[in-house]
Short mmCIF file of C-alpha atoms and ligand atoms in Angstrom, two decimals:
data_model
loop_
_atom_site.label_atom_id
_atom_site.label_comp_id
_atom_site.label_asym_id
_atom_site.label_seq_id
_atom_site.Cartn_x
_atom_site.Cartn_y
_atom_site.Cartn_z
CA MET A 10 24.41 -32.42 7.56
CA SER A 11 22.43 -29.82 5.71
CA THR A 12 22.56 -29.65 1.95
CA LEU A 13 21.27 -26.11 1.80
CA LEU A 14 23.39 -23.56 -0.02
CA ALA A 15 24.48 -20.54 2.03
CA TRP A 16 21.72 -18.34 0.61
CA GLN A 17 19.05 -20.97 1.20
CA GLN A 18 20.29 -21.34 4.75
CA ALA A 19 19.93 -17.59 5.23
CA LEU A 20 16.38 -17.80 3.85
CA SER A 21 15.37 -20.58 6.18
CA ASP A 22 16.91 -18.83 9.16
CA MET A 23 15.11 -15.49 8.97
CA ILE A 24 13.96 -13.38 11.87
CA THR A 25 10.15 -13.48 12.00
CA ASP A 26 9.41 -12.24 15.50
CA PRO A 27 9.46 -8.44 15.99
CA LEU A 28 10.61 -8.82 19.60
CA ASP A 29 13.55 -10.99 18.49
CA LEU A 30 14.47 -8.41 15.93
CA LEU A 31 14.40 -5.62 18.50
CA SER A 32 16.47 -7.54 21.03
CA THR A 33 19.07 -8.37 18.35
CA LEU A 34 19.40 -4.60 17.97
CA ASP A 35 19.55 -3.95 21.72
CA LEU A 36 16.14 -2.28 21.60
CA SER A 37 12.92 -2.84 23.47
CA PRO A 38 9.38 -1.91 22.36
CA ALA A 39 9.48 1.00 24.82
CA ASP A 40 12.31 2.58 22.79
CA LEU A 41 10.08 2.92 19.73
CA PRO A 42 7.97 5.96 18.96
CA THR A 43 5.04 3.73 17.92
CA GLU A 44 3.63 0.37 18.87
CA ILE A 45 4.59 -2.74 16.95
CA ILE A 46 2.09 -5.31 15.70
CA THR A 47 2.65 -9.03 15.86
CA ASP A 48 -0.34 -10.41 13.93
CA SER A 49 -0.04 -8.77 10.52
CA HIS A 50 -1.46 -10.50 7.40
CA PHE A 51 2.02 -9.77 6.00
CA PRO A 52 4.29 -10.92 8.79
CA LEU A 53 7.76 -9.74 9.65
CA ARG A 54 10.37 -11.61 7.60
CA VAL A 55 13.95 -10.41 7.48
CA PRO A 56 17.15 -12.37 6.82
CA LYS A 57 20.06 -11.94 9.20
CA PRO A 58 22.59 -10.61 6.68
CA PHE A 59 20.24 -7.61 6.21
CA VAL A 60 19.72 -7.22 9.96
CA ALA A 61 23.50 -7.12 10.37
CA ARG A 62 23.50 -3.80 8.51
CA MET A 63 21.05 -2.17 10.95
CA GLN A 64 22.53 0.12 13.61
CA LYS A 65 22.22 -1.27 17.11
CA GLY A 66 20.34 0.90 19.54
CA ASN A 67 18.75 3.07 16.83
CA PRO A 68 14.94 2.83 16.90
CA LEU A 69 14.80 4.95 13.73
CA ASP A 70 17.28 2.91 11.74
CA PRO A 71 16.29 3.25 8.07
CA LEU A 72 16.64 -0.49 7.42
CA LEU A 73 14.68 -1.44 10.53
CA LEU A 74 11.78 0.85 9.62
CA GLN A 75 11.46 -0.83 6.21
CA VAL A 76 10.61 -4.18 7.79
CA LEU A 77 9.18 -3.63 11.27
CA PRO A 78 5.35 -3.95 11.43
CA ARG A 79 4.07 -0.83 13.17
CA ALA A 80 0.66 0.17 14.46
CA ALA A 81 0.23 2.82 11.75
CA GLU A 82 -0.34 -0.01 9.26
CA VAL A 83 -3.74 -0.85 10.60
CA ILE A 84 -5.05 2.65 10.02
CA ALA A 85 -7.20 2.54 6.90
CA LYS A 86 -7.04 5.65 4.77
CA ILE A 87 -9.15 6.70 1.82
CA GLY A 88 -7.39 6.03 -1.49
CA TYR A 89 -5.25 3.18 -0.15
CA THR A 90 -6.34 -0.22 -1.50
CA LYS A 91 -5.23 -3.83 -1.80
CA ASP A 92 -4.50 -3.64 -5.53
CA PRO A 93 -3.50 -0.01 -6.13
CA LEU A 94 -2.22 -0.68 -9.65
CA GLN A 95 -5.16 -2.86 -10.67
CA GLU A 96 -2.69 -5.50 -11.72
CA LEU A 97 -5.22 -8.26 -11.60
CA ALA A 98 -6.80 -6.70 -14.67
CA ALA A 99 -3.48 -6.89 -16.59
CA ASN A 100 -2.91 -10.56 -15.84
CA PRO A 101 -3.71 -12.21 -19.24
CA ILE A 102 -2.55 -15.59 -17.98
CA PRO A 103 -1.57 -16.40 -14.42
CA GLY A 104 2.05 -15.50 -13.74
CA LEU A 105 2.27 -12.96 -16.58
CA LEU A 106 1.60 -9.21 -16.51
CA HIS A 107 1.51 -7.44 -19.86
CA LYS A 108 0.87 -3.76 -19.23
CA PHE A 109 3.52 -1.99 -21.29
CA HIS A 110 4.54 -2.23 -24.93
CA GLY A 111 7.44 -4.53 -25.73
CA ARG A 112 7.95 -6.07 -22.32
CA VAL A 113 6.18 -8.58 -20.15
CA LEU A 114 6.63 -9.15 -16.47
CA VAL A 115 6.67 -12.69 -15.15
CA THR A 116 5.84 -13.10 -11.46
CA ALA A 117 8.39 -15.82 -11.11
CA ALA A 118 8.05 -16.64 -7.43
CA GLY A 119 5.38 -16.85 -4.83
CA SER A 120 7.21 -15.17 -2.01
CA CYS A 121 9.97 -12.79 -1.15
CA ALA A 122 13.27 -12.90 0.66
CA ILE A 123 12.11 -10.07 2.90
CA ASN A 124 8.77 -8.47 3.65
CA CYS A 125 8.96 -4.73 2.99
CA ARG A 126 6.17 -2.95 4.81
CA TYR A 127 5.37 -0.65 1.88
CA CYS A 128 5.20 -3.46 -0.69
CA PHE A 129 2.45 -2.81 -3.24
CA ARG A 130 2.23 -6.51 -4.01
CA GLN A 131 1.64 -7.55 -0.40
CA TYR A 132 -1.92 -8.64 -1.21
CA PHE A 133 -1.11 -10.14 -4.59
CA PRO A 134 -2.39 -13.73 -4.93
CA TYR A 135 1.00 -15.28 -5.63
CA GLU A 136 -0.22 -18.80 -4.95
CA GLU A 137 -2.50 -18.51 -7.97
CA ASN A 138 0.42 -17.16 -9.97
CA SER A 139 3.25 -19.59 -9.30
CA ILE A 140 4.96 -21.10 -12.32
CA SER A 141 4.34 -24.80 -12.86
CA LYS A 142 5.56 -26.55 -15.97
CA GLU A 143 2.18 -26.09 -17.68
CA ARG A 144 2.09 -22.45 -16.68
CA PHE A 145 5.53 -21.90 -18.12
CA GLN A 146 4.34 -23.43 -21.38
CA GLN A 147 1.42 -20.97 -21.48
CA ILE A 148 3.72 -18.05 -20.76
CA TYR A 149 6.15 -19.26 -23.40
CA SER A 150 3.39 -19.50 -26.01
CA TYR A 151 2.04 -16.07 -25.14
CA ILE A 152 5.48 -14.49 -25.63
CA HIS A 153 6.20 -16.58 -28.70
CA ASN A 154 2.98 -15.44 -30.35
CA ASP A 155 3.54 -11.74 -29.79
CA GLU A 156 6.44 -10.44 -31.86
CA SER A 157 6.20 -7.01 -30.27
CA ILE A 158 7.72 -8.42 -27.08
CA SER A 159 11.51 -8.00 -26.96
CA GLU A 160 12.10 -8.16 -23.23
CA VAL A 161 11.08 -10.49 -20.43
CA ILE A 162 11.22 -9.21 -16.88
CA LEU A 163 11.51 -11.77 -14.13
CA SER A 164 9.93 -10.18 -11.12
CA GLY A 165 8.03 -11.25 -8.08
CA GLY A 166 7.86 -11.68 -5.32
CA GLU A 167 11.49 -12.44 -5.62
CA PRO A 168 12.57 -14.21 -8.82
CA LEU A 169 15.98 -15.19 -7.49
CA ILE A 170 14.34 -17.27 -4.78
CA VAL A 171 13.89 -19.81 -7.58
CA LYS A 172 16.71 -22.32 -7.83
CA ASP A 173 19.35 -21.85 -10.49
CA HIS A 174 18.68 -25.03 -12.42
CA LYS A 175 15.07 -23.94 -12.92
CA LEU A 176 15.97 -20.37 -13.82
CA ALA A 177 18.57 -21.68 -16.26
CA GLN A 178 15.92 -23.92 -17.82
CA TRP A 179 13.42 -21.10 -18.25
CA VAL A 180 16.00 -18.77 -19.71
CA HIS A 181 17.34 -21.41 -22.04
CA SER A 182 13.85 -22.12 -23.26
CA LEU A 183 13.03 -18.42 -23.78
CA GLU A 184 16.22 -18.06 -25.82
CA SER A 185 14.54 -20.00 -28.61
CA ILE A 186 12.10 -17.13 -29.16
CA PRO A 187 13.77 -15.11 -31.90
CA HIS A 188 12.16 -11.73 -31.12
CA LEU A 189 13.39 -11.73 -27.50
CA GLN A 190 16.55 -9.73 -26.97
CA ARG A 191 16.73 -8.86 -23.30
CA LEU A 192 16.16 -10.48 -19.97
CA ARG A 193 15.66 -8.26 -16.99
CA ILE A 194 15.62 -9.43 -13.39
CA HIS A 195 13.95 -7.30 -10.71
CA THR A 196 15.44 -8.51 -7.47
CA ARG A 197 16.17 -7.46 -3.91
CA LEU A 198 18.18 -10.59 -3.06
CA PRO A 199 21.65 -9.27 -3.95
CA ILE A 200 21.00 -6.64 -1.25
CA VAL A 201 19.20 -8.81 1.27
CA ILE A 202 21.35 -11.97 1.01
CA PRO A 203 24.42 -11.17 -1.12
CA ASP A 204 25.46 -14.85 -1.10
CA ARG A 205 22.61 -15.43 -3.55
CA ILE A 206 24.99 -14.26 -6.28
CA ASN A 207 26.85 -17.56 -6.47
CA GLU A 208 28.79 -19.43 -9.16
CA GLU A 209 25.72 -21.26 -10.51
CA LEU A 210 23.84 -18.02 -11.04
CA LEU A 211 26.79 -16.28 -12.66
CA GLN A 212 27.21 -19.27 -14.93
CA TRP A 213 23.74 -19.32 -16.51
CA ILE A 214 23.74 -15.56 -16.82
CA GLU A 215 27.07 -15.57 -18.58
CA GLN A 216 26.03 -18.36 -20.94
CA SER A 217 22.82 -16.71 -22.06
CA ARG A 218 22.51 -15.08 -25.45
CA PHE A 219 20.31 -12.35 -23.91
CA GLN A 220 21.46 -8.93 -22.92
CA MET A 221 21.08 -9.09 -19.17
CA ILE A 222 19.84 -6.33 -16.93
CA LEU A 223 19.63 -6.69 -13.19
CA VAL A 224 17.52 -4.10 -11.39
CA ILE A 225 18.18 -4.21 -7.69
CA HIS A 226 15.93 -2.62 -5.09
CA CYS A 227 17.76 -0.55 -2.53
CA ASN A 228 16.42 2.45 -0.61
CA HIS A 229 19.28 3.59 1.57
CA ALA A 230 23.09 3.70 1.34
CA ASN A 231 23.38 1.64 4.55
CA GLU A 232 21.99 -1.35 2.64
CA ILE A 233 25.18 -1.55 0.59
CA ASP A 234 28.15 -3.02 2.42
CA ASP A 235 31.37 -4.59 1.12
CA ALA A 236 29.77 -8.01 0.65
CA VAL A 237 27.06 -6.49 -1.54
CA ILE A 238 29.63 -4.52 -3.54
CA ALA A 239 31.75 -7.63 -4.18
CA LYS A 240 28.76 -9.52 -5.59
CA LEU A 241 27.62 -6.63 -7.74
CA GLN A 242 31.14 -6.36 -9.13
CA ALA A 243 31.03 -10.04 -10.05
CA LEU A 244 27.84 -9.44 -12.04
CA LYS A 245 29.30 -6.39 -13.70
CA LYS A 246 32.38 -8.32 -14.69
CA ILE A 247 30.30 -10.72 -16.78
CA GLY A 248 28.61 -7.84 -18.58
CA VAL A 249 25.35 -7.46 -16.68
CA THR A 250 23.87 -3.95 -16.74
CA LEU A 251 23.15 -2.98 -13.14
CA LEU A 252 20.36 -0.55 -12.26
CA ASN A 253 18.58 0.32 -9.04
CA GLN A 254 15.05 1.22 -8.17
CA SER A 255 14.00 2.71 -4.86
CA VAL A 256 10.78 3.73 -3.26
CA LEU A 257 10.57 7.22 -1.75
CA LEU A 258 9.71 6.55 1.88
CA LYS A 259 8.93 8.98 4.65
CA GLY A 260 11.33 8.59 7.56
CA ILE A 261 13.71 6.43 5.53
CA ASN A 262 15.04 8.30 2.51
CA ASP A 263 13.03 11.53 2.27
CA HIS A 264 16.02 13.87 2.59
CA ALA A 265 18.16 15.13 -0.27
CA ASP A 266 21.38 14.20 1.55
CA THR A 267 20.15 10.63 2.05
CA LEU A 268 19.19 10.24 -1.61
CA ILE A 269 22.47 11.78 -2.76
CA ALA A 270 24.43 9.40 -0.52
CA LEU A 271 22.43 6.50 -1.97
CA SER A 272 23.21 7.49 -5.57
CA GLU A 273 26.91 7.93 -4.77
CA ARG A 274 27.10 4.60 -2.99
CA LEU A 275 25.26 2.81 -5.79
CA PHE A 276 27.61 4.18 -8.39
CA ALA A 277 30.63 3.19 -6.32
CA ALA A 278 29.18 -0.32 -6.45
CA GLY A 279 28.77 -0.17 -10.24
CA VAL A 280 25.02 0.52 -10.25
CA LEU A 281 23.13 3.36 -11.94
CA PRO A 282 20.03 4.80 -10.26
CA TYR A 283 17.03 4.02 -12.50
CA TYR A 284 13.72 4.82 -10.83
CA LEU A 285 12.71 6.46 -7.60
CA ASN A 286 9.12 5.33 -7.26
CA LEU A 287 6.59 7.37 -5.45
CA LEU A 288 4.68 5.16 -3.08
CA ASP A 289 1.97 2.98 -4.57
CA ARG A 290 -0.99 3.47 -2.29
CA VAL A 291 -1.41 0.01 -0.93
CA LEU A 292 -3.61 -0.44 2.12
CA GLY A 293 -1.62 0.11 5.33
CA SER A 294 1.22 2.15 3.82
CA SER A 295 -0.01 5.73 4.26
CA HIS A 296 2.59 6.49 6.94
CA PHE A 297 5.31 6.11 4.27
CA GLU A 298 3.78 8.61 1.85
CA VAL A 299 5.88 11.60 0.78
CA PRO A 300 3.83 14.35 -0.91
CA GLU A 301 4.53 14.98 -4.58
CA THR A 302 5.54 18.63 -3.99
CA MET A 303 8.20 17.39 -1.59
CA ALA A 304 9.37 14.81 -4.13
CA ILE A 305 9.79 17.55 -6.73
CA SER A 306 11.86 19.64 -4.36
CA LEU A 307 14.04 16.63 -3.52
CA ARG A 308 14.61 16.04 -7.21
CA ASN A 309 15.65 19.68 -7.70
CA ASP A 310 18.14 19.37 -4.84
CA MET A 311 19.58 16.23 -6.39
CA LEU A 312 19.84 17.82 -9.83
CA GLN A 313 21.79 20.71 -8.34
CA LYS A 314 24.28 18.52 -6.53
CA LEU A 315 24.81 15.46 -8.72
CA PRO A 316 25.74 14.67 -12.30
CA GLY A 317 22.60 13.94 -14.28
CA TYR A 318 23.27 10.21 -14.49
CA LEU A 319 23.10 9.90 -10.72
CA VAL A 320 19.60 11.37 -10.48
CA PRO A 321 16.99 8.62 -10.84
CA LYS A 322 13.74 9.23 -12.72
CA PHE A 323 11.07 10.15 -10.21
CA VAL A 324 8.04 8.15 -11.28
CA ARG A 325 4.59 7.23 -10.23
CA GLU A 326 2.65 4.32 -11.59
CA LEU A 327 -0.93 5.03 -12.56
CA ALA A 328 -3.31 2.14 -12.98
CA GLY A 329 -4.03 1.70 -16.68
CA ALA A 330 -1.33 4.12 -17.92
CA PRO A 331 0.87 2.89 -20.82
CA ASN A 332 4.10 3.55 -18.91
CA LYS A 333 5.38 4.73 -15.56
CA MET A 334 4.73 8.46 -15.32
CA THR A 335 7.57 10.87 -14.61
CA ILE A 336 6.47 13.47 -12.08
C1 PLP B 207 7.26 -1.63 -13.95
C2 PLP B 207 6.76 -2.59 -14.91
C3 PLP B 207 7.46 -2.84 -16.10
C4 PLP B 207 8.77 -2.19 -16.44
O1 PLP B 207 8.66 -0.85 -16.75
P1 PLP B 207 9.96 -0.08 -17.29
O2 PLP B 207 9.53 1.33 -17.42
O3 PLP B 207 10.37 -0.72 -18.57
O4 PLP B 207 11.01 -0.26 -16.25
C5 PLP B 207 6.92 -3.72 -17.01
N1 PLP B 207 5.75 -4.36 -16.76
C6 PLP B 207 5.07 -4.15 -15.63
C7 PLP B 207 3.78 -4.86 -15.43
C8 PLP B 207 5.54 -3.25 -14.65
O5 PLP B 207 4.86 -3.07 -13.54
S1 SF4 B 208 11.32 -7.17 -2.14
FE1 SF4 B 208 9.88 -6.11 -3.48
S2 SF4 B 208 8.22 -7.56 -3.90
FE2 SF4 B 208 9.38 -8.30 -2.09
S3 SF4 B 208 8.31 -7.48 -0.31
FE3 SF4 B 208 9.94 -6.05 -0.82
S4 SF4 B 208 8.94 -4.54 -2.17
FE4 SF4 B 208 7.63 -6.37 -2.11
#
């Protein structure tokens, strides 16, 4: 008998073969407008609960296109690099990024629960950044010694891939730093495998003295089904602030109606739109790029049709800038 929890089971039982994925969706490679690739440095990885939300028979399904390795990825384009945000330069100790005033980002896990084709961290050396006990001590000391830091962001990879007893330990330990007030978790797991929001997780979150913010990553309304909503409601019920960040992606969410539907659906699930990130120009992602002029016109459409709180901030990250830049 397996002792894996439901979410761990879903992680170990991912689809990793593009042809499997297509056949699950009643598609064949011939149905696609472009060729697929099967030997990417960043292989296909997608859990089944996410696949279940893809539309069968639709080669342009917005969830499918976020994960399917396509031939366009191997086209190199000027301006697209492996480390578009020059994060390696902001890595004072391994596992910790300190780019912005008042908050530090901890790369809490070495992998993700899904491989998104546009991911700007797809070349990030996570192995060198995983959090051992000694590493955690170094991170703890760094934060302890800098009173300007009031918020810790657990990010990734995917921070919630870490087991609850370890997360609870880290958080408990960080609680002894008096100048820390908030803990933020940047995660795609509540979307990808909603079962990740289980009793153990809710328990350590509820017990913490920190103000808790969970920033999910969702790009399309179809990613949010009833199971996702139920789990988000459980987080909301224990006082977690729920925000969403998306990436603006050509062919996936680059229409005003799609973005409006996403905001509406998020809010129905108790989540406020936070950021809509313009694509970070990571090598192999140029086919997802939406021009800035188009982004501005999308924002104007959203502003005309939605209450202000449902329009996310349209931002671009510039290497070396002191904050994310609103366009
Ligand atoms: C995005 C990011 C943050 C968070 O920025 P906010 O504007 O506070 O959401 C913090 N640190 C790093 C390194 C980041 O990339
Ligand atoms: S969930 Fe986030 S960090 Fe993980 S692959 Fe997707 S974009 Fe990258």
